[in-house]
GROMACS .gro file of C-alpha atoms in nm:
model
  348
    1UNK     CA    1   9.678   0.846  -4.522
    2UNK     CA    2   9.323   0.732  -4.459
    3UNK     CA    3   9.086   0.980  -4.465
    4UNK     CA    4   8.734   1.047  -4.662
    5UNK     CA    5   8.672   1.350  -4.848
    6UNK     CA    6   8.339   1.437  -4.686
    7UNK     CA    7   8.144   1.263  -4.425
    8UNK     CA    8   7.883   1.159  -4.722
    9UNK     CA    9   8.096   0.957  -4.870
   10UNK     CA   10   8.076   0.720  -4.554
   11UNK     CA   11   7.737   0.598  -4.650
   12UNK     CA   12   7.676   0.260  -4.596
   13UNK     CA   13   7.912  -0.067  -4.478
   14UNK     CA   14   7.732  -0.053  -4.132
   15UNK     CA   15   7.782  -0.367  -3.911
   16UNK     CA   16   7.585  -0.652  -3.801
   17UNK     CA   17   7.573  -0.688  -3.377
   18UNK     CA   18   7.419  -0.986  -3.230
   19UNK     CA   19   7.184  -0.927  -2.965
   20UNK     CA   20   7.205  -1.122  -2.636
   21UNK     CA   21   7.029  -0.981  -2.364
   22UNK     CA   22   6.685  -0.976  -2.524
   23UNK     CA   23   6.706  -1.359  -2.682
   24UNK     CA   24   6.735  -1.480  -2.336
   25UNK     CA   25   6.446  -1.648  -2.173
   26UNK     CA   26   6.159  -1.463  -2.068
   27UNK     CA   27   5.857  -1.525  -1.868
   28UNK     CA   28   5.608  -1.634  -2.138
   29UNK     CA   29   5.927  -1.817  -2.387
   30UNK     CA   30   6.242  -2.023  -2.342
   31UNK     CA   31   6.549  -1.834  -2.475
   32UNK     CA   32   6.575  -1.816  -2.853
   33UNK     CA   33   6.832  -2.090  -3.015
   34UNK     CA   34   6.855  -1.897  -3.369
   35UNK     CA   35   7.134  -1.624  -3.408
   36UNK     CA   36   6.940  -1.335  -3.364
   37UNK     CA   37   7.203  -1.038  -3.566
   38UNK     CA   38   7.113  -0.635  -3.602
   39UNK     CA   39   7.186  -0.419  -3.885
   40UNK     CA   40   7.279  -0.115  -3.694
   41UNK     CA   41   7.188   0.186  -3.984
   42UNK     CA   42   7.249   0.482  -3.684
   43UNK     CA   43   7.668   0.391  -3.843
   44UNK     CA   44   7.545   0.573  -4.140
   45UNK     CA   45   7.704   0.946  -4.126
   46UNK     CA   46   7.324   1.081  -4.154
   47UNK     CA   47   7.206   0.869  -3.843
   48UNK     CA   48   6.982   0.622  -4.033
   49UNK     CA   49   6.907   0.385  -4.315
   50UNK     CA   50   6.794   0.690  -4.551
   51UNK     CA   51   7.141   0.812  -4.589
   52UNK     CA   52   7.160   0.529  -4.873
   53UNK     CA   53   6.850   0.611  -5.040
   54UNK     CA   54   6.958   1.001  -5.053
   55UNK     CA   55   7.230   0.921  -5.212
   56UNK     CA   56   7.114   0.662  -5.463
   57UNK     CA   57   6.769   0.904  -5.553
   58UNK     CA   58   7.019   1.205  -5.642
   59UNK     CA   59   7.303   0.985  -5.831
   60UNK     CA   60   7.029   0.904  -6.084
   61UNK     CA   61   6.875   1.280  -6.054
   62UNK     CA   62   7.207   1.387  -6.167
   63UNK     CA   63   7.293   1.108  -6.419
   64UNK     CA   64   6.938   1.176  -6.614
   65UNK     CA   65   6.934   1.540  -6.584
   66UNK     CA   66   6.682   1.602  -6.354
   67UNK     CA   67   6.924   1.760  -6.075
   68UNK     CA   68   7.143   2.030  -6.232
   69UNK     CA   69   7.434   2.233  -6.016
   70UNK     CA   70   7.262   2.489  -5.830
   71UNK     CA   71   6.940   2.343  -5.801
   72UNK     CA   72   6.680   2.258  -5.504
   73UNK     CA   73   6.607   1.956  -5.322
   74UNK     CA   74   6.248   1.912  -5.220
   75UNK     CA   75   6.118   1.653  -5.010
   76UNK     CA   76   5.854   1.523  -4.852
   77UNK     CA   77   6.015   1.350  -4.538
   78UNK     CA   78   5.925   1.276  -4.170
   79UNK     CA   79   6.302   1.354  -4.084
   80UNK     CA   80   6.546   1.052  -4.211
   81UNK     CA   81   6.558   1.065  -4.506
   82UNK     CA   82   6.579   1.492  -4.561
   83UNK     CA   83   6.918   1.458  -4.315
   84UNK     CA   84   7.078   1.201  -4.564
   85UNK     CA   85   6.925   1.443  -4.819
   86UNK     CA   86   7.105   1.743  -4.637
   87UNK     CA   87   7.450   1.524  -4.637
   88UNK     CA   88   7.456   1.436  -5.001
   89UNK     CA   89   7.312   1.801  -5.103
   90UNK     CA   90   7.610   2.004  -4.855
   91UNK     CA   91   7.860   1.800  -5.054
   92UNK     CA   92   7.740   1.906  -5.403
   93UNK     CA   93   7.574   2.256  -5.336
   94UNK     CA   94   7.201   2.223  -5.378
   95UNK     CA   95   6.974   2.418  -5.151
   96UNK     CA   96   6.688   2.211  -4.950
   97UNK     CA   97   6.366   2.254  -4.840
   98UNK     CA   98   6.204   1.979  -4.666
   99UNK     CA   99   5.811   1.968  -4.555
  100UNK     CA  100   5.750   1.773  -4.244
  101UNK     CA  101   5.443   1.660  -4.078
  102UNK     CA  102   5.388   1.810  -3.745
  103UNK     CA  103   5.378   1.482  -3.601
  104UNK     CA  104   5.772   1.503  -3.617
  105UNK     CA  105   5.831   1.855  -3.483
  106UNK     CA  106   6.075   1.867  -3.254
  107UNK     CA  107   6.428   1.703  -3.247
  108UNK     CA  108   6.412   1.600  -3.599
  109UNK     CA  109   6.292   1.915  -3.746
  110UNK     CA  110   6.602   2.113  -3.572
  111UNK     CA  111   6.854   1.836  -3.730
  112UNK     CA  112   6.725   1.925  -4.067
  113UNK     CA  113   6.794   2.281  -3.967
  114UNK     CA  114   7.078   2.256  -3.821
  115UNK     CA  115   7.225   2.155  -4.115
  116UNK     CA  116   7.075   2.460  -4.337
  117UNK     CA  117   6.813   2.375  -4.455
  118UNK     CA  118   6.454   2.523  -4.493
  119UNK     CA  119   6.154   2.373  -4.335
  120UNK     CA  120   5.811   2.380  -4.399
  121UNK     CA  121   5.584   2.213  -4.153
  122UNK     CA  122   5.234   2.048  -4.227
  123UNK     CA  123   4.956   1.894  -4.042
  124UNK     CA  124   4.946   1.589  -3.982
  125UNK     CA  125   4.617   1.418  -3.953
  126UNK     CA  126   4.470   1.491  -4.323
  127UNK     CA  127   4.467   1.208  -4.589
  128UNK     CA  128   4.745   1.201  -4.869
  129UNK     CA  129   4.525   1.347  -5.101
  130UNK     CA  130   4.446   1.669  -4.942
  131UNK     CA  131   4.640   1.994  -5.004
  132UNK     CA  132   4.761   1.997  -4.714
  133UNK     CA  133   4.916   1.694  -4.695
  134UNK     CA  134   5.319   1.668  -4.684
  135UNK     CA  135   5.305   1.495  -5.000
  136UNK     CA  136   5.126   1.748  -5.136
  137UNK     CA  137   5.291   2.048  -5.021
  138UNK     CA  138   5.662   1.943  -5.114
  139UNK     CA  139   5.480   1.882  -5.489
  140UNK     CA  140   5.342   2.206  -5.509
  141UNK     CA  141   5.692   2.394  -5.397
  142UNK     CA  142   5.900   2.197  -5.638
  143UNK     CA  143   5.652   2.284  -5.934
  144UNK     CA  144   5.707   2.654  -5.779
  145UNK     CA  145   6.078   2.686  -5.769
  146UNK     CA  146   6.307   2.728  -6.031
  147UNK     CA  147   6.568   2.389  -6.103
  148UNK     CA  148   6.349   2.200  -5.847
  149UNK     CA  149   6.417   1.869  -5.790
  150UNK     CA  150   6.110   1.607  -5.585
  151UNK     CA  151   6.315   1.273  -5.497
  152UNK     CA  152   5.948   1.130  -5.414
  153UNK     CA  153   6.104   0.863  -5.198
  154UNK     CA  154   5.717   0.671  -5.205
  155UNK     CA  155   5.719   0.666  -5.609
  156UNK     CA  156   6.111   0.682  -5.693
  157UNK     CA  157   6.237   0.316  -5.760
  158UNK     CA  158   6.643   0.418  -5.714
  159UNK     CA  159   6.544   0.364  -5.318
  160UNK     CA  160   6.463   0.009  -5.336
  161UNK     CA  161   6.772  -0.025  -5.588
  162UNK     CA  162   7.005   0.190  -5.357
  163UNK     CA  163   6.891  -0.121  -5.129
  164UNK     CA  164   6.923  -0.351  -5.332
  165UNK     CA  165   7.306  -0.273  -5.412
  166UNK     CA  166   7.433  -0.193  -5.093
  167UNK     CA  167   7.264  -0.321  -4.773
  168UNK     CA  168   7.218  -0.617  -4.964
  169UNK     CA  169   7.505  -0.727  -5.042
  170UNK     CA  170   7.657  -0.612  -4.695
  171UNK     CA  171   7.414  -0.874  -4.509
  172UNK     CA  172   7.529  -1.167  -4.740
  173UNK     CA  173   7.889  -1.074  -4.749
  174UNK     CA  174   7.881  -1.023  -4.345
  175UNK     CA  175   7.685  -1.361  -4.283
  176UNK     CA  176   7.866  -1.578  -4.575
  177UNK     CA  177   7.543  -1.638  -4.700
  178UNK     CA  178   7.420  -1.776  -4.390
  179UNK     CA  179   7.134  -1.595  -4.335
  180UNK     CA  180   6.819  -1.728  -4.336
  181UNK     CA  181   6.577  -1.503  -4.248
  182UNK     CA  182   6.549  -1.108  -4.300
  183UNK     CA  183   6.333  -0.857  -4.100
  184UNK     CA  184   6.297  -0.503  -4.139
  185UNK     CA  185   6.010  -0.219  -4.075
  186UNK     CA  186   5.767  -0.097  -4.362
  187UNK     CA  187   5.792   0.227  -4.438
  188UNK     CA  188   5.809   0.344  -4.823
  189UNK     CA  189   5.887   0.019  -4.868
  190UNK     CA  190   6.228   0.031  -5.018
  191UNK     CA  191   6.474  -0.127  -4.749
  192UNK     CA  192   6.273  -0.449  -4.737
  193UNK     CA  193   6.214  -0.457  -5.136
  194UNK     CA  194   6.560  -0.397  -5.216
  195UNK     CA  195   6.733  -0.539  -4.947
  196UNK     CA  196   6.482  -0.850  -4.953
  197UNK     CA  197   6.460  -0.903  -5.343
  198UNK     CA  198   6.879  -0.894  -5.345
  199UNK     CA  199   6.866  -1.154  -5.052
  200UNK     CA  200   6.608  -1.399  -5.224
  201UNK     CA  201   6.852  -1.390  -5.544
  202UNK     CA  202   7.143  -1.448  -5.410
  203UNK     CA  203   7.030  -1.753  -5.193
  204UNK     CA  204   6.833  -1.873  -5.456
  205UNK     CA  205   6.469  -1.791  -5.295
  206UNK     CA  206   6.612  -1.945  -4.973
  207UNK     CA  207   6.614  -1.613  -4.730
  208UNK     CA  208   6.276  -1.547  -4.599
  209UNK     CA  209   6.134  -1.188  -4.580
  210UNK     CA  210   5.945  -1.085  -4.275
  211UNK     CA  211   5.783  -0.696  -4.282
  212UNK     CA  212   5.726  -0.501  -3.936
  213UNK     CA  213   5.409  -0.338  -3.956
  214UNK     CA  214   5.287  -0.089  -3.643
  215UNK     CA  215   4.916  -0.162  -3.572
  216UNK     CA  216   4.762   0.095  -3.749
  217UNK     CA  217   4.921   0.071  -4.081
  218UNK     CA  218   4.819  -0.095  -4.389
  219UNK     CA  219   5.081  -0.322  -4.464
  220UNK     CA  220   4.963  -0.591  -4.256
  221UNK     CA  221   4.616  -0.578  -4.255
  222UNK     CA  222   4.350  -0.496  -4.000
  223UNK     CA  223   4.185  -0.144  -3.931
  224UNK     CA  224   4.385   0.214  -4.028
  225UNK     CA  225   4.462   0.431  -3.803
  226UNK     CA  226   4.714   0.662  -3.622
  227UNK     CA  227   4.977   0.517  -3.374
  228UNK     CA  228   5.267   0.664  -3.240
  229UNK     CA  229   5.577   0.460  -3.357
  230UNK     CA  230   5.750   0.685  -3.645
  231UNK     CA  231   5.931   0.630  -3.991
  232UNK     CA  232   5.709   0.320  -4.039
  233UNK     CA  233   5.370   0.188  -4.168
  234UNK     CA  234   5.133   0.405  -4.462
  235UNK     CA  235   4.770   0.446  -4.510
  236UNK     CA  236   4.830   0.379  -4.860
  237UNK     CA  237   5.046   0.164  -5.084
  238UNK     CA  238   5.348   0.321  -5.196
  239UNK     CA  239   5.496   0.261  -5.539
  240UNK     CA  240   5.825   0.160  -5.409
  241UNK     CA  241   5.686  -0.137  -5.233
  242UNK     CA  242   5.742  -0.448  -5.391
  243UNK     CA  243   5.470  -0.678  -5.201
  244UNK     CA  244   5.619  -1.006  -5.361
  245UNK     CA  245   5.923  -0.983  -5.157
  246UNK     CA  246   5.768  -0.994  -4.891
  247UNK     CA  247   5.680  -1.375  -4.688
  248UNK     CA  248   5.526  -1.251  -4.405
  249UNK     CA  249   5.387  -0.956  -4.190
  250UNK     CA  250   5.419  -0.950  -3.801
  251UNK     CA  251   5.187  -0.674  -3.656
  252UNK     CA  252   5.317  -0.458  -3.336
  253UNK     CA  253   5.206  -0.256  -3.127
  254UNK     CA  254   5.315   0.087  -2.997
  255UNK     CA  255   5.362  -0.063  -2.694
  256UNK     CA  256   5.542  -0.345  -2.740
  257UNK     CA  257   5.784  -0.178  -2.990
  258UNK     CA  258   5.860   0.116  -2.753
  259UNK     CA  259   5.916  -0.177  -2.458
  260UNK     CA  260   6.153  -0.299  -2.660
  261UNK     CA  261   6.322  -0.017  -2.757
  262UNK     CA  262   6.384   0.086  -2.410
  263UNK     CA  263   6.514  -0.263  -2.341
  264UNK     CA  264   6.775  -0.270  -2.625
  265UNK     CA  265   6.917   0.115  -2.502
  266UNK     CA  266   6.969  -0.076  -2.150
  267UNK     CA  267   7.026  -0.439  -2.175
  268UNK     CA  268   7.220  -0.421  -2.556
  269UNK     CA  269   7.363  -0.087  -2.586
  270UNK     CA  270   7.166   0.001  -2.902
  271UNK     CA  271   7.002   0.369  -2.835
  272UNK     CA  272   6.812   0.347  -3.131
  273UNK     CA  273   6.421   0.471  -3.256
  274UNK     CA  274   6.091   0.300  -3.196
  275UNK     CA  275   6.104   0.169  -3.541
  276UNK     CA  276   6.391  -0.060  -3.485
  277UNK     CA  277   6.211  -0.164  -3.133
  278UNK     CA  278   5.924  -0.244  -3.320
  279UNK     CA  279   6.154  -0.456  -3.625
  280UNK     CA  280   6.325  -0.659  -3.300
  281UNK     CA  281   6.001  -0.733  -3.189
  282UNK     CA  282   5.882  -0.868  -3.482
  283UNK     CA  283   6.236  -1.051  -3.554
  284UNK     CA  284   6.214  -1.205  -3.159
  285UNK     CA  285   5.880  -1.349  -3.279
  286UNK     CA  286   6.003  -1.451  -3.587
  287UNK     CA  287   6.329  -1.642  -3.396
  288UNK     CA  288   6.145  -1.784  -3.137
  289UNK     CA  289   5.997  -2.045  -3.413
  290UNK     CA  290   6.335  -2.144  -3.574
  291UNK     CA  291   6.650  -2.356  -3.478
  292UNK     CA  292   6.976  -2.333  -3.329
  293UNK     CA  293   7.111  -2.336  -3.724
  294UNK     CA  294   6.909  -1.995  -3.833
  295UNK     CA  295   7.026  -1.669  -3.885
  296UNK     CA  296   6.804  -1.385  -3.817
  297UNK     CA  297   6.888  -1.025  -3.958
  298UNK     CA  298   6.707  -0.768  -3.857
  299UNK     CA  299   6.742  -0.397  -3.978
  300UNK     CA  300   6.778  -0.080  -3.695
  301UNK     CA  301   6.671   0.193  -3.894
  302UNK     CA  302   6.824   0.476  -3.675
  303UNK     CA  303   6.949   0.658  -3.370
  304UNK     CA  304   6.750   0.710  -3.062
  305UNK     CA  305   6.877   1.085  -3.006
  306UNK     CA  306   6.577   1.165  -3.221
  307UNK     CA  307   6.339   1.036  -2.947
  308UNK     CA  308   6.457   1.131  -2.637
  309UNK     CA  309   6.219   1.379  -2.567
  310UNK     CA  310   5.936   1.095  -2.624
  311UNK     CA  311   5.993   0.725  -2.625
  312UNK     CA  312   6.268   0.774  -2.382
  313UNK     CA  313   6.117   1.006  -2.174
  314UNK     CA  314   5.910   0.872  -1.856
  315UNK     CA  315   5.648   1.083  -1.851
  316UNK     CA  316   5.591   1.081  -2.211
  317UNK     CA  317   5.534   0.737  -2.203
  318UNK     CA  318   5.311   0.794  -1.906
  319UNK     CA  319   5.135   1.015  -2.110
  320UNK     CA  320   5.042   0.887  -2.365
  321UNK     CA  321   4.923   0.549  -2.143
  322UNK     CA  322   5.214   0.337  -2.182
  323UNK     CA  323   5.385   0.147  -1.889
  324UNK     CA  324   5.720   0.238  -1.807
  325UNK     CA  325   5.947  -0.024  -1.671
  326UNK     CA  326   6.120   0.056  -1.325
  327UNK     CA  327   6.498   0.172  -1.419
  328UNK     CA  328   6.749  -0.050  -1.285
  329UNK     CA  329   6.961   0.236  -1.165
  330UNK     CA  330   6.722   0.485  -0.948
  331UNK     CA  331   6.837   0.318  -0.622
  332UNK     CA  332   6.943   0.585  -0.412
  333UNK     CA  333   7.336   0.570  -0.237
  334UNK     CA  334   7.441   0.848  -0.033
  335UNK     CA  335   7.760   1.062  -0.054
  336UNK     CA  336   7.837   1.406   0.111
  337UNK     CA  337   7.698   1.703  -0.073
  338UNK     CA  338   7.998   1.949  -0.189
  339UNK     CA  339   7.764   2.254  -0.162
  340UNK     CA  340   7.634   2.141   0.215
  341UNK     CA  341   7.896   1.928   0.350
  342UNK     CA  342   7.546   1.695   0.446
  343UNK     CA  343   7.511   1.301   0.429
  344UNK     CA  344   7.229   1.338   0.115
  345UNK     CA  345   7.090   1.070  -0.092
  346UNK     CA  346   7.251   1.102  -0.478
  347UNK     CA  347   7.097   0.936  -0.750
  348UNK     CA  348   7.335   0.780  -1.022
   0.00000   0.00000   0.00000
């Protein structure tokens, strides 16, 4: 029989799906002639990308001591990476608390519930520094509770390497070596150091590394400030951020990333999060300069289930200012009404 022992141990060997529908021609470029492939992370049992850090940040906690049985996960987290957290800590009995920026309240915050754990929610706009901060905060409650453990997932170099052994090695094995060029969001900065620094080895400096940076962040350059688009982009420079990996920055907008997002739920199929809108937007740009012989990876960090209250949501977007595209399936038909026996118009 074939079966795993706990969902955790499902982690990683996500597939690559090339995307179609948005390569085509649009009204401002012809269609793209490089093989434009997505990393689809949401295949992860956790719903994301993080699930492989989690388990590569407490595998080391564990090997040198610094996670006993018993103990207590704390984490900073805007919601990822505590549920891949939650997964690898249900398997091996540690208790969690996560500390979340309000920012994220909402779906997120009743996943990491859902599966146990306890929450603590911060504000958002104050600078790392402050007391205040998330960063802060999940500091201060591990140096408070007994057998703590703080994975630190912006200081704590087993991300990148969790990276760097397994989604690594999944996009050369999956392309036989034929990718050329890699593109993935900046967030602590481990998926494109890892992933990108295994990727320049093994093609000997070949594969180019593009980072998706929201407008806003400082990654990319250009003036700090808040945006909308989650899981990505910093107002400071993370530890785990290796900036020599990395070729090339493409700067997006909220906009754009969440126009895209919306396009790959209904033209690809991919219900995923603004952050992997925003990494197709950059990878489009990226493919839209190369040849019919490239081979474009780009990395979807997670679901979309997280975001259906706000990207997804009409008049969210509306909102907040940002245009929503008519839906291709709001023209009415009409059908009898079981309740009235009436001729009414149904929407699909």
């Amino acid at each position: 029989m074939r079966y795993a022992s706990h969902v955790a141990d499902l982690v990683g060997a996500t597939p690559l799906v090339r995307l179609s529908s948005v390569t085509a021609a649009t009204a401002d470029r012809g269609p793209i002639a490089a093989t434009v492939l997505a990393k689809v992370e949401y295949f992860n049992p956790g719903g994301s990308a993080k699930d492989r850090i989690a388990r590569a940040i407490v595998d080391a906690a564990e090997r040198d001591g610094r996670l006993a049985p018993g103990g207590t996960i704390v984490e900073a987290t805007s919601g990822n990476t505590g549920v891949g957290l939650a997964l690898i800590a249900l398997q091996r009995g540690y208790r969690m608390v996560f500390v979340v920026p309000d920012k994220f309240d909402g779906p997120k915050v009743a996943t990491l519930r859902a599966y146990g754990a306890e929450v603590v929610v911060t504000p958002t706009a104050v600078p790392p520094e402050h007391p205040d901060s998330y960063y802060a905060v999940a500091a201060r409650l591990a140096a408070q509770i007994p057998g703590a453990f703080n994975p630190n997932q912006f200081a704590n170099q087993n991300g990148p390497q969790g990276h760097y052994e397994s989604t690594g090695p999944e996009i050369w094995a999956d392309t036989d070596g034929r990718v050329t060029h890699f593109v993935a969001g900046i967030g602590t900065g481990g998926t494109i150091s890892g992933t990108g620094r295994f990727l320049k080895e093994a093609s000997d400096g070949r594969v180019r590394v593009i980072g998706a940076d929201p407008e806003g962040s400082i990654y990319s350059g250009g003036p700090i400030h808040p945006y909308f688009v989650e899981g990505v982009g910093e107002d400071f420079l993370p530890s785990t951020f290796d900036a020599s990996v990395v070729d090339g920055y493409e700067r997006i907008s909220d906009a754009e990333a969440f126009t895209m997002t919306r396009r790959l739920a209904r033209e690809e199929g991919l219900l995923v999060g603004g952050s992997s809108g925003m990494a197709v937007a950059a990878a489009l740009r990226v493919a839209a300069r190369l040849d019919e012989g490239d081979v474009v990876v780009v990395l979807l960090p997670d679901h979309g289930r997280g975001y259906l209250d706000k990207l997804y949501d009409d008049d969210w977007m509306s909102g907040h200012g940002f245009a929503v595209a008519p839906s291709p399936t709001t023209t009415p038909r009409t059908g009898t009404s079981p309740a009235t026996g009436r001729t009414e118009g149904i929407r699909p």
